[in-house]
Amino acid sequence: MPFLIENDYSPVYELYISLHAFIARRRHALLDLGKDWAVRVRHGLNKDFASRLARIKPESRACVIVPSLVWKTPPAYRQDIGAYLNWLASLPANDTFSLFQTSARIEVLNKCSDLQKARDQAVEVLNLWYEQYYRAVESDLAPKLAEKAELQKIAAKDANPEDFIEQLTFGLRMQPIAATQTVVLIPQYHFSPWDVYDLTRDSLILYYPANIDTVEPGKPSLALLRLTRALSDENRLRILRFLSEGQRSFSEVVRFSGLAKSTVHHHLVALRASGLVRILVADGNPGNPDRFTLRPGVTEYVSEQLSGFLNE
């Protein structure tokens, strides 16, 4: 069955995603913003709040950072962060339960035994995060993300759904499944170059890298930097050649390379971020990649990125 594409935008999404990027300490080195961004943000936070965020365990994180709730939020509360947080805080217990049941990740429902408590904690943390960090960057980011969402909404009208999703996510190839699946596409900045996803009961919500950074004249783009870094390693080049011969499972890549699974995973992550590798997803869940292969047009893409910089 085909995918139903929905493009969405609300400033509240980025509030959640920015907090997710900061709390996910193991990912800092892999983000375009880098470790320096996390250090600067931490220094700008109240010490008690910074300590509180550091104590949020991975298993509790899913109960606090639930951006998919915004998808089912009434329109009147979606376009202003303060209005959204006040609305969420005022929801009766039954409505809170219904909201989480219809729009939270499936694993969130398994981890969060007390949804009312999870809601209260999330509202408190998000309010503090907004006051101490996100408010300062919102006026710059919000218009750019809104414009990106509108442009992609127009582009999606005449696009093949699978091609469109792959283009926005730098290589995530969703293959049709038995039931029609709604895929909600939302631009995000803080977690770039990665996409973030929420698999709910009736939708796949993908927060794709918006690529809204302004490139200074004479400096390479982030896309070109990712590309050159990915190609600077011999093992990655060998893996690319192996993937150019056809679709491969993760186990096949491990056997071919002779490297540890964790090392292969690291290399595939770098190649994926550079836009060189396609990940085939067969069951509608991006967390379960089925096969890896070289993306079509890779040599042309490399040439375009380099030529664009040299000839600007």
PDB file of C-alpha atoms in Angstrom:
ATOM      1  CA  MET A   1       0.000   0.000   0.000  1.00  0.00           C
ATOM      2  CA  PRO A   2       1.225   3.571  -0.653  1.00  0.00           C
ATOM      3  CA  PHE A   3       2.350   6.100   1.911  1.00  0.00           C
ATOM      4  CA  LEU A   4       0.241   9.130   2.729  1.00  0.00           C
ATOM      5  CA  ILE A   5       2.562  12.115   3.092  1.00  0.00           C
ATOM      6  CA  GLU A   6       1.717  14.930   5.505  1.00  0.00           C
ATOM      7  CA  ASN A   7       3.971  17.966   5.970  1.00  0.00           C
ATOM      8  CA  ASP A   8       3.618  19.727   9.294  1.00  0.00           C
ATOM      9  CA  TYR A   9       5.179  22.552  11.280  1.00  0.00           C
ATOM     10  CA  SER A  10       4.865  23.988  14.772  1.00  0.00           C
ATOM     11  CA  PRO A  11       7.523  25.867  16.770  1.00  0.00           C
ATOM     12  CA  VAL A  12       6.850  23.431  19.602  1.00  0.00           C
ATOM     13  CA  TYR A  13       8.481  20.557  17.704  1.00  0.00           C
ATOM     14  CA  GLU A  14      11.890  22.239  17.791  1.00  0.00           C
ATOM     15  CA  LEU A  15      11.534  22.950  21.510  1.00  0.00           C
ATOM     16  CA  TYR A  16      11.345  19.194  22.051  1.00  0.00           C
ATOM     17  CA  ILE A  17      14.048  18.330  19.498  1.00  0.00           C
ATOM     18  CA  SER A  18      16.529  20.863  20.905  1.00  0.00           C
ATOM     19  CA  LEU A  19      16.093  19.402  24.393  1.00  0.00           C
ATOM     20  CA  HIS A  20      16.492  15.905  22.964  1.00  0.00           C
ATOM     21  CA  ALA A  21      19.743  16.948  21.246  1.00  0.00           C
ATOM     22  CA  PHE A  22      21.132  18.395  24.471  1.00  0.00           C
ATOM     23  CA  ILE A  23      20.213  15.454  26.699  1.00  0.00           C
ATOM     24  CA  ALA A  24      21.525  12.854  24.214  1.00  0.00           C
ATOM     25  CA  ARG A  25      25.133  13.341  25.328  1.00  0.00           C
ATOM     26  CA  ARG A  26      26.505  10.384  23.358  1.00  0.00           C
ATOM     27  CA  ARG A  27      25.305  12.007  20.145  1.00  0.00           C
ATOM     28  CA  HIS A  28      26.939  15.417  20.679  1.00  0.00           C
ATOM     29  CA  ALA A  29      30.062  14.579  18.677  1.00  0.00           C
ATOM     30  CA  LEU A  30      27.886  13.387  15.781  1.00  0.00           C
ATOM     31  CA  LEU A  31      25.703  16.489  15.567  1.00  0.00           C
ATOM     32  CA  ASP A  32      26.405  19.375  13.215  1.00  0.00           C
ATOM     33  CA  LEU A  33      26.218  21.663  16.255  1.00  0.00           C
ATOM     34  CA  GLY A  34      28.912  19.562  17.938  1.00  0.00           C
ATOM     35  CA  LYS A  35      30.200  19.250  21.478  1.00  0.00           C
ATOM     36  CA  ASP A  36      31.029  22.960  21.710  1.00  0.00           C
ATOM     37  CA  TRP A  37      27.342  23.823  21.375  1.00  0.00           C
ATOM     38  CA  ALA A  38      26.428  21.525  24.255  1.00  0.00           C
ATOM     39  CA  VAL A  39      29.151  23.041  26.438  1.00  0.00           C
ATOM     40  CA  ARG A  40      27.973  26.595  25.707  1.00  0.00           C
ATOM     41  CA  VAL A  41      24.372  25.694  26.438  1.00  0.00           C
ATOM     42  CA  ARG A  42      25.281  23.942  29.678  1.00  0.00           C
ATOM     43  CA  HIS A  43      27.170  27.013  30.878  1.00  0.00           C
ATOM     44  CA  GLY A  44      24.099  29.135  30.181  1.00  0.00           C
ATOM     45  CA  LEU A  45      21.757  26.995  32.257  1.00  0.00           C
ATOM     46  CA  ASN A  46      20.991  27.355  35.927  1.00  0.00           C
ATOM     47  CA  LYS A  47      23.239  24.875  37.775  1.00  0.00           C
ATOM     48  CA  ASP A  48      20.313  23.100  39.413  1.00  0.00           C
ATOM     49  CA  PHE A  49      18.526  22.711  36.084  1.00  0.00           C
ATOM     50  CA  ALA A  50      21.685  21.515  34.319  1.00  0.00           C
ATOM     51  CA  SER A  51      22.149  18.898  37.042  1.00  0.00           C
ATOM     52  CA  ARG A  52      18.525  17.856  36.732  1.00  0.00           C
ATOM     53  CA  LEU A  53      18.866  17.304  32.990  1.00  0.00           C
ATOM     54  CA  ALA A  54      22.051  15.306  33.528  1.00  0.00           C
ATOM     55  CA  ARG A  55      20.180  13.001  35.894  1.00  0.00           C
ATOM     56  CA  ILE A  56      17.439  12.127  33.414  1.00  0.00           C
ATOM     57  CA  LYS A  57      18.091   8.482  32.620  1.00  0.00           C
ATOM     58  CA  PRO A  58      17.707   7.122  29.071  1.00  0.00           C
ATOM     59  CA  GLU A  59      14.715   5.023  30.113  1.00  0.00           C
ATOM     60  CA  SER A  60      12.994   8.132  31.536  1.00  0.00           C
ATOM     61  CA  ARG A  61      13.869  10.371  28.594  1.00  0.00           C
ATOM     62  CA  ALA A  62      11.094   8.964  26.425  1.00  0.00           C
ATOM     63  CA  CYS A  63       8.481  10.056  28.983  1.00  0.00           C
ATOM     64  CA  VAL A  64       9.680  13.679  28.917  1.00  0.00           C
ATOM     65  CA  ILE A  65      10.546  14.240  25.252  1.00  0.00           C
ATOM     66  CA  VAL A  66       7.401  13.363  23.311  1.00  0.00           C
ATOM     67  CA  PRO A  67       7.260  15.753  20.318  1.00  0.00           C
ATOM     68  CA  SER A  68       4.661  13.597  18.586  1.00  0.00           C
ATOM     69  CA  LEU A  69       2.073  14.954  21.039  1.00  0.00           C
ATOM     70  CA  VAL A  70       2.121  18.167  18.999  1.00  0.00           C
ATOM     71  CA  TRP A  71       0.753  16.325  15.952  1.00  0.00           C
ATOM     72  CA  LYS A  72      -2.586  15.713  17.709  1.00  0.00           C
ATOM     73  CA  THR A  73      -2.714  19.061  19.552  1.00  0.00           C
ATOM     74  CA  PRO A  74      -5.652  21.375  18.660  1.00  0.00           C
ATOM     75  CA  PRO A  75      -4.626  24.113  16.162  1.00  0.00           C
ATOM     76  CA  ALA A  76      -5.250  26.917  18.666  1.00  0.00           C
ATOM     77  CA  TYR A  77      -2.380  25.673  20.859  1.00  0.00           C
ATOM     78  CA  ARG A  78       0.181  24.621  18.255  1.00  0.00           C
ATOM     79  CA  GLN A  79       1.654  27.916  17.069  1.00  0.00           C
ATOM     80  CA  ASP A  80       2.811  29.371  20.381  1.00  0.00           C
ATOM     81  CA  ILE A  81       5.036  27.531  22.835  1.00  0.00           C
ATOM     82  CA  GLY A  82       3.549  29.178  25.917  1.00  0.00           C
ATOM     83  CA  ALA A  83       0.002  28.394  24.807  1.00  0.00           C
ATOM     84  CA  TYR A  84       0.955  24.778  24.131  1.00  0.00           C
ATOM     85  CA  LEU A  85       2.589  24.238  27.515  1.00  0.00           C
ATOM     86  CA  ASN A  86      -0.331  25.860  29.357  1.00  0.00           C
ATOM     87  CA  TRP A  87      -2.780  23.690  27.438  1.00  0.00           C
ATOM     88  CA  LEU A  88      -0.803  20.514  28.094  1.00  0.00           C
ATOM     89  CA  ALA A  89      -0.513  21.337  31.802  1.00  0.00           C
ATOM     90  CA  SER A  90      -4.268  21.880  32.132  1.00  0.00           C
ATOM     91  CA  LEU A  91      -5.392  18.619  30.499  1.00  0.00           C
ATOM     92  CA  PRO A  92      -7.566  16.415  32.735  1.00  0.00           C
ATOM     93  CA  ALA A  93      -6.283  12.915  33.432  1.00  0.00           C
ATOM     94  CA  ASN A  94      -8.579  11.243  30.878  1.00  0.00           C
ATOM     95  CA  ASP A  95      -7.557  13.666  28.129  1.00  0.00           C
ATOM     96  CA  THR A  96      -3.868  13.232  28.969  1.00  0.00           C
ATOM     97  CA  PHE A  97      -4.266   9.472  28.689  1.00  0.00           C
ATOM     98  CA  SER A  98      -6.071   9.782  25.340  1.00  0.00           C
ATOM     99  CA  LEU A  99      -3.440  12.155  23.941  1.00  0.00           C
ATOM    100  CA  PHE A 100      -0.581   9.816  24.838  1.00  0.00           C
ATOM    101  CA  GLN A 101      -2.475   6.763  23.583  1.00  0.00           C
ATOM    102  CA  THR A 102      -3.092   8.282  20.146  1.00  0.00           C
ATOM    103  CA  SER A 103       0.153  10.159  19.517  1.00  0.00           C
ATOM    104  CA  ALA A 104       3.026   8.894  21.684  1.00  0.00           C
ATOM    105  CA  ARG A 105       5.598   6.340  20.578  1.00  0.00           C
ATOM    106  CA  ILE A 106       4.481   2.815  21.335  1.00  0.00           C
ATOM    107  CA  GLU A 107       7.447   2.204  23.649  1.00  0.00           C
ATOM    108  CA  VAL A 108       6.579   5.378  25.598  1.00  0.00           C
ATOM    109  CA  LEU A 109       3.296   3.797  26.616  1.00  0.00           C
ATOM    110  CA  ASN A 110       5.201   0.758  27.874  1.00  0.00           C
ATOM    111  CA  LYS A 111       7.762   2.783  29.849  1.00  0.00           C
ATOM    112  CA  CYS A 112       5.574   5.501  31.380  1.00  0.00           C
ATOM    113  CA  SER A 113       3.297   3.839  33.908  1.00  0.00           C
ATOM    114  CA  ASP A 114       2.022   7.171  35.300  1.00  0.00           C
ATOM    115  CA  LEU A 115       1.186   9.382  32.316  1.00  0.00           C
ATOM    116  CA  GLN A 116      -0.101  12.233  34.468  1.00  0.00           C
ATOM    117  CA  LYS A 117       3.203  12.355  36.351  1.00  0.00           C
ATOM    118  CA  ALA A 118       5.142  12.126  33.079  1.00  0.00           C
ATOM    119  CA  ARG A 119       3.086  15.018  31.677  1.00  0.00           C
ATOM    120  CA  ASP A 120       3.732  17.192  34.746  1.00  0.00           C
ATOM    121  CA  GLN A 121       7.469  16.517  34.641  1.00  0.00           C
ATOM    122  CA  ALA A 122       7.622  17.233  30.904  1.00  0.00           C
ATOM    123  CA  VAL A 123       5.793  20.567  31.235  1.00  0.00           C
ATOM    124  CA  GLU A 124       8.097  21.701  34.043  1.00  0.00           C
ATOM    125  CA  VAL A 125      11.280  20.706  32.203  1.00  0.00           C
ATOM    126  CA  LEU A 126      10.127  22.212  28.893  1.00  0.00           C
ATOM    127  CA  ASN A 127       9.207  25.513  30.551  1.00  0.00           C
ATOM    128  CA  LEU A 128      12.656  25.754  32.143  1.00  0.00           C
ATOM    129  CA  TRP A 129      14.371  24.750  28.896  1.00  0.00           C
ATOM    130  CA  TYR A 130      12.437  27.387  26.991  1.00  0.00           C
ATOM    131  CA  GLU A 131      13.274  30.156  29.464  1.00  0.00           C
ATOM    132  CA  GLN A 132      16.941  29.257  29.849  1.00  0.00           C
ATOM    133  CA  TYR A 133      17.811  28.273  26.279  1.00  0.00           C
ATOM    134  CA  TYR A 134      15.266  28.021  23.511  1.00  0.00           C
ATOM    135  CA  ARG A 135      13.684  31.471  23.823  1.00  0.00           C
ATOM    136  CA  ALA A 136      16.991  33.041  22.724  1.00  0.00           C
ATOM    137  CA  VAL A 137      17.149  31.099  19.435  1.00  0.00           C
ATOM    138  CA  GLU A 138      13.449  30.808  18.607  1.00  0.00           C
ATOM    139  CA  SER A 139      13.121  34.090  16.694  1.00  0.00           C
ATOM    140  CA  ASP A 140      15.924  33.078  14.325  1.00  0.00           C
ATOM    141  CA  LEU A 141      14.974  29.436  13.816  1.00  0.00           C
ATOM    142  CA  ALA A 142      11.171  29.507  13.716  1.00  0.00           C
ATOM    143  CA  PRO A 143      10.749  31.494  10.446  1.00  0.00           C
ATOM    144  CA  LYS A 144      13.372  29.382   8.666  1.00  0.00           C
ATOM    145  CA  LEU A 145      11.812  26.101   9.753  1.00  0.00           C
ATOM    146  CA  ALA A 146       8.325  27.329   8.859  1.00  0.00           C
ATOM    147  CA  GLU A 147       9.544  28.334   5.393  1.00  0.00           C
ATOM    148  CA  LYS A 148      11.241  24.959   4.918  1.00  0.00           C
ATOM    149  CA  ALA A 149       8.041  23.126   5.836  1.00  0.00           C
ATOM    150  CA  GLU A 150       5.986  25.210   3.417  1.00  0.00           C
ATOM    151  CA  LEU A 151       8.426  24.639   0.545  1.00  0.00           C
ATOM    152  CA  GLN A 152       8.418  20.885   1.133  1.00  0.00           C
ATOM    153  CA  LYS A 153       4.636  20.854   1.337  1.00  0.00           C
ATOM    154  CA  ILE A 154       4.534  22.296  -2.179  1.00  0.00           C
ATOM    155  CA  ALA A 155       7.264  19.949  -3.446  1.00  0.00           C
ATOM    156  CA  ALA A 156       5.489  16.874  -2.065  1.00  0.00           C
ATOM    157  CA  LYS A 157       2.396  17.384  -4.224  1.00  0.00           C
ATOM    158  CA  ASP A 158       4.000  15.999  -7.381  1.00  0.00           C
ATOM    159  CA  ALA A 159       6.649  13.765  -5.804  1.00  0.00           C
ATOM    160  CA  ASN A 160       6.903  10.018  -5.458  1.00  0.00           C
ATOM    161  CA  PRO A 161       6.487   9.392  -1.683  1.00  0.00           C
ATOM    162  CA  GLU A 162       9.423   6.982  -1.360  1.00  0.00           C
ATOM    163  CA  ASP A 163      11.747   9.292  -3.329  1.00  0.00           C
ATOM    164  CA  PHE A 164      10.589  12.326  -1.379  1.00  0.00           C
ATOM    165  CA  ILE A 165      11.212  10.740   2.027  1.00  0.00           C
ATOM    166  CA  GLU A 166      14.648   9.527   0.948  1.00  0.00           C
ATOM    167  CA  GLN A 167      15.625  12.970  -0.305  1.00  0.00           C
ATOM    168  CA  LEU A 168      14.670  14.707   2.940  1.00  0.00           C
ATOM    169  CA  THR A 169      16.282  12.114   5.215  1.00  0.00           C
ATOM    170  CA  PHE A 170      19.526  11.629   3.256  1.00  0.00           C
ATOM    171  CA  GLY A 171      18.927   7.990   2.448  1.00  0.00           C
ATOM    172  CA  LEU A 172      16.006   6.500   4.374  1.00  0.00           C
ATOM    173  CA  ARG A 173      14.141   4.393   1.811  1.00  0.00           C
ATOM    174  CA  MET A 174      10.716   3.395   3.115  1.00  0.00           C
ATOM    175  CA  GLN A 175       9.317   0.403   1.253  1.00  0.00           C
ATOM    176  CA  PRO A 176       5.517   0.018   1.004  1.00  0.00           C
ATOM    177  CA  ILE A 177       3.932  -2.235   3.623  1.00  0.00           C
ATOM    178  CA  ALA A 178       0.629  -4.121   3.729  1.00  0.00           C
ATOM    179  CA  ALA A 179      -1.373  -1.307   5.332  1.00  0.00           C
ATOM    180  CA  THR A 180      -1.448   2.328   4.279  1.00  0.00           C
ATOM    181  CA  GLN A 181       0.935   4.294   6.506  1.00  0.00           C
ATOM    182  CA  THR A 182       0.762   8.031   7.143  1.00  0.00           C
ATOM    183  CA  VAL A 183       4.227   9.595   7.206  1.00  0.00           C
ATOM    184  CA  VAL A 184       4.359  13.040   8.808  1.00  0.00           C
ATOM    185  CA  LEU A 185       7.394  15.093   7.741  1.00  0.00           C
ATOM    186  CA  ILE A 186       8.644  17.879  10.021  1.00  0.00           C
ATOM    187  CA  PRO A 187      11.831  19.956   9.588  1.00  0.00           C
ATOM    188  CA  GLN A 188      14.231  20.161  12.533  1.00  0.00           C
ATOM    189  CA  TYR A 189      17.536  21.891  13.143  1.00  0.00           C
ATOM    190  CA  HIS A 190      19.173  20.805  16.394  1.00  0.00           C
ATOM    191  CA  PHE A 191      19.561  17.089  15.613  1.00  0.00           C
ATOM    192  CA  SER A 192      21.020  17.573  12.123  1.00  0.00           C
ATOM    193  CA  PRO A 193      22.389  15.741  10.191  1.00  0.00           C
ATOM    194  CA  TRP A 194      20.196  12.988  11.639  1.00  0.00           C
ATOM    195  CA  ASP A 195      16.515  12.381  11.303  1.00  0.00           C
ATOM    196  CA  VAL A 196      14.507  11.601  14.425  1.00  0.00           C
ATOM    197  CA  TYR A 197      11.371   9.490  14.285  1.00  0.00           C
ATOM    198  CA  ASP A 198       8.313   8.609  16.338  1.00  0.00           C
ATOM    199  CA  LEU A 199       6.379   5.481  15.395  1.00  0.00           C
ATOM    200  CA  THR A 200       2.880   5.895  16.832  1.00  0.00           C
ATOM    201  CA  ARG A 201      -0.158   3.633  16.560  1.00  0.00           C
ATOM    202  CA  ASP A 202      -1.283   5.140  13.261  1.00  0.00           C
ATOM    203  CA  SER A 203       1.618   7.238  11.911  1.00  0.00           C
ATOM    204  CA  LEU A 204       5.337   7.482  11.355  1.00  0.00           C
ATOM    205  CA  ILE A 205       6.504  10.970  12.291  1.00  0.00           C
ATOM    206  CA  LEU A 206       9.883  11.891  10.782  1.00  0.00           C
ATOM    207  CA  TYR A 207      11.782  14.989  11.889  1.00  0.00           C
ATOM    208  CA  TYR A 208      14.219  15.529   9.035  1.00  0.00           C
ATOM    209  CA  PRO A 209      17.333  17.773   8.972  1.00  0.00           C
ATOM    210  CA  ALA A 210      16.281  21.149   7.604  1.00  0.00           C
ATOM    211  CA  ASN A 211      19.739  22.251   6.367  1.00  0.00           C
ATOM    212  CA  ILE A 212      19.022  25.920   7.014  1.00  0.00           C
ATOM    213  CA  ASP A 213      22.554  26.975   7.984  1.00  0.00           C
ATOM    214  CA  THR A 214      23.931  29.965   6.114  1.00  0.00           C
ATOM    215  CA  VAL A 215      27.271  29.235   4.444  1.00  0.00           C
ATOM    216  CA  GLU A 216      29.823  32.042   4.587  1.00  0.00           C
ATOM    217  CA  PRO A 217      31.506  32.911   1.252  1.00  0.00           C
ATOM    218  CA  GLY A 218      34.668  30.903   0.733  1.00  0.00           C
ATOM    219  CA  LYS A 219      33.781  28.290   3.347  1.00  0.00           C
ATOM    220  CA  PRO A 220      32.604  24.734   2.607  1.00  0.00           C
ATOM    221  CA  SER A 221      29.041  23.754   3.436  1.00  0.00           C
ATOM    222  CA  LEU A 222      28.272  21.298   6.213  1.00  0.00           C
ATOM    223  CA  ALA A 223      27.179  18.811   3.545  1.00  0.00           C
ATOM    224  CA  LEU A 224      30.597  18.988   1.865  1.00  0.00           C
ATOM    225  CA  LEU A 225      32.405  18.656   5.188  1.00  0.00           C
ATOM    226  CA  ARG A 226      30.386  15.553   6.075  1.00  0.00           C
ATOM    227  CA  LEU A 227      31.162  14.120   2.653  1.00  0.00           C
ATOM    228  CA  THR A 228      34.919  14.679   2.751  1.00  0.00           C
ATOM    229  CA  ARG A 229      35.156  13.306   6.298  1.00  0.00           C
ATOM    230  CA  ALA A 230      33.232  10.190   5.316  1.00  0.00           C
ATOM    231  CA  LEU A 231      35.506   9.558   2.329  1.00  0.00           C
ATOM    232  CA  SER A 232      38.735  10.093   4.265  1.00  0.00           C
ATOM    233  CA  ASP A 233      38.714   6.589   5.799  1.00  0.00           C
ATOM    234  CA  GLU A 234      39.958   3.506   3.925  1.00  0.00           C
ATOM    235  CA  ASN A 235      37.464   1.138   5.564  1.00  0.00           C
ATOM    236  CA  ARG A 236      34.547   3.373   4.629  1.00  0.00           C
ATOM    237  CA  LEU A 237      35.694   3.432   1.018  1.00  0.00           C
ATOM    238  CA  ARG A 238      35.863  -0.370   1.019  1.00  0.00           C
ATOM    239  CA  ILE A 239      32.366  -0.573   2.513  1.00  0.00           C
ATOM    240  CA  LEU A 240      31.060   1.848  -0.123  1.00  0.00           C
ATOM    241  CA  ARG A 241      32.463  -0.313  -2.903  1.00  0.00           C
ATOM    242  CA  PHE A 242      30.917  -3.410  -1.303  1.00  0.00           C
ATOM    243  CA  LEU A 243      27.526  -1.686  -1.109  1.00  0.00           C
ATOM    244  CA  SER A 244      27.814  -0.588  -4.741  1.00  0.00           C
ATOM    245  CA  GLU A 245      27.565  -4.258  -5.751  1.00  0.00           C
ATOM    246  CA  GLY A 246      24.052  -4.650  -4.329  1.00  0.00           C
ATOM    247  CA  GLN A 247      21.898  -4.652  -1.212  1.00  0.00           C
ATOM    248  CA  ARG A 248      23.619  -5.935   1.921  1.00  0.00           C
ATOM    249  CA  SER A 249      22.508  -6.756   5.436  1.00  0.00           C
ATOM    250  CA  PHE A 250      24.392  -5.382   8.413  1.00  0.00           C
ATOM    251  CA  SER A 251      25.790  -8.856   9.127  1.00  0.00           C
ATOM    252  CA  GLU A 252      27.107  -9.116   5.573  1.00  0.00           C
ATOM    253  CA  VAL A 253      28.885  -5.769   5.907  1.00  0.00           C
ATOM    254  CA  VAL A 254      30.446  -6.936   9.183  1.00  0.00           C
ATOM    255  CA  ARG A 255      31.677 -10.185   7.625  1.00  0.00           C
ATOM    256  CA  PHE A 256      33.073  -8.401   4.583  1.00  0.00           C
ATOM    257  CA  SER A 257      34.910  -5.731   6.549  1.00  0.00           C
ATOM    258  CA  GLY A 258      36.284  -7.982   9.274  1.00  0.00           C
ATOM    259  CA  LEU A 259      35.629  -5.185  11.759  1.00  0.00           C
ATOM    260  CA  ALA A 260      33.755  -5.176  15.049  1.00  0.00           C
ATOM    261  CA  LYS A 261      30.009  -4.559  14.863  1.00  0.00           C
ATOM    262  CA  SER A 262      30.342  -1.285  16.754  1.00  0.00           C
ATOM    263  CA  THR A 263      33.008  -0.069  14.314  1.00  0.00           C
ATOM    264  CA  VAL A 264      30.905  -1.005  11.284  1.00  0.00           C
ATOM    265  CA  HIS A 265      27.933   0.767  12.824  1.00  0.00           C
ATOM    266  CA  HIS A 266      30.070   3.888  13.291  1.00  0.00           C
ATOM    267  CA  HIS A 267      31.214   3.770   9.653  1.00  0.00           C
ATOM    268  CA  LEU A 268      27.673   3.279   8.335  1.00  0.00           C
ATOM    269  CA  VAL A 269      26.485   6.187  10.468  1.00  0.00           C
ATOM    270  CA  ALA A 270      29.133   8.449   8.916  1.00  0.00           C
ATOM    271  CA  LEU A 271      28.334   7.277   5.383  1.00  0.00           C
ATOM    272  CA  ARG A 272      24.615   7.737   5.957  1.00  0.00           C
ATOM    273  CA  ALA A 273      25.103  11.284   7.308  1.00  0.00           C
ATOM    274  CA  SER A 274      27.087  12.182   4.199  1.00  0.00           C
ATOM    275  CA  GLY A 275      24.222  11.134   1.932  1.00  0.00           C
ATOM    276  CA  LEU A 276      26.085   8.233   0.329  1.00  0.00           C
ATOM    277  CA  VAL A 277      24.227   5.217   1.712  1.00  0.00           C
ATOM    278  CA  ARG A 278      20.611   4.172   1.333  1.00  0.00           C
ATOM    279  CA  ILE A 279      18.915   2.356   4.211  1.00  0.00           C
ATOM    280  CA  LEU A 280      16.041   0.127   3.131  1.00  0.00           C
ATOM    281  CA  VAL A 281      13.200  -0.190   5.662  1.00  0.00           C
ATOM    282  CA  ALA A 282      10.754  -3.011   4.982  1.00  0.00           C
ATOM    283  CA  ASP A 283       8.399  -2.940   7.978  1.00  0.00           C
ATOM    284  CA  GLY A 284       7.614   0.770   8.320  1.00  0.00           C
ATOM    285  CA  ASN A 285       9.941   1.146  11.319  1.00  0.00           C
ATOM    286  CA  PRO A 286      13.175   3.121  10.676  1.00  0.00           C
ATOM    287  CA  GLY A 287      14.612   1.541  13.813  1.00  0.00           C
ATOM    288  CA  ASN A 288      14.756  -1.805  12.002  1.00  0.00           C
ATOM    289  CA  PRO A 289      16.855  -1.287   8.856  1.00  0.00           C
ATOM    290  CA  ASP A 290      16.597  -4.252   6.507  1.00  0.00           C
ATOM    291  CA  ARG A 291      19.321  -3.634   3.932  1.00  0.00           C
ATOM    292  CA  PHE A 292      22.041  -1.132   3.038  1.00  0.00           C
ATOM    293  CA  THR A 293      23.111  -0.110  -0.434  1.00  0.00           C
ATOM    294  CA  LEU A 294      24.790   2.722  -2.298  1.00  0.00           C
ATOM    295  CA  ARG A 295      22.452   5.584  -3.134  1.00  0.00           C
ATOM    296  CA  PRO A 296      21.863   6.146  -6.857  1.00  0.00           C
ATOM    297  CA  GLY A 297      23.817   9.021  -8.366  1.00  0.00           C
ATOM    298  CA  VAL A 298      26.507   9.055  -5.678  1.00  0.00           C
ATOM    299  CA  THR A 299      29.388   9.948  -8.011  1.00  0.00           C
ATOM    300  CA  GLU A 300      27.391  12.826  -9.477  1.00  0.00           C
ATOM    301  CA  TYR A 301      26.490  14.012  -5.969  1.00  0.00           C
ATOM    302  CA  VAL A 302      30.140  14.033  -4.868  1.00  0.00           C
ATOM    303  CA  SER A 303      31.125  15.934  -8.004  1.00  0.00           C
ATOM    304  CA  GLU A 304      28.327  18.485  -7.566  1.00  0.00           C
ATOM    305  CA  GLN A 305      29.233  19.192  -3.946  1.00  0.00           C
ATOM    306  CA  LEU A 306      32.911  19.692  -4.706  1.00  0.00           C
ATOM    307  CA  SER A 307      32.344  21.654  -7.917  1.00  0.00           C
ATOM    308  CA  GLY A 308      29.827  23.901  -6.201  1.00  0.00           C
ATOM    309  CA  PHE A 309      32.424  24.890  -3.621  1.00  0.00           C
ATOM    310  CA  LEU A 310      35.370  25.273  -6.002  1.00  0.00           C
ATOM    311  CA  ASN A 311      33.420  27.277  -8.576  1.00  0.00           C
ATOM    312  CA  GLU A 312      31.292  29.495  -6.339  1.00  0.00           C
TER     313      GLU A 312
END
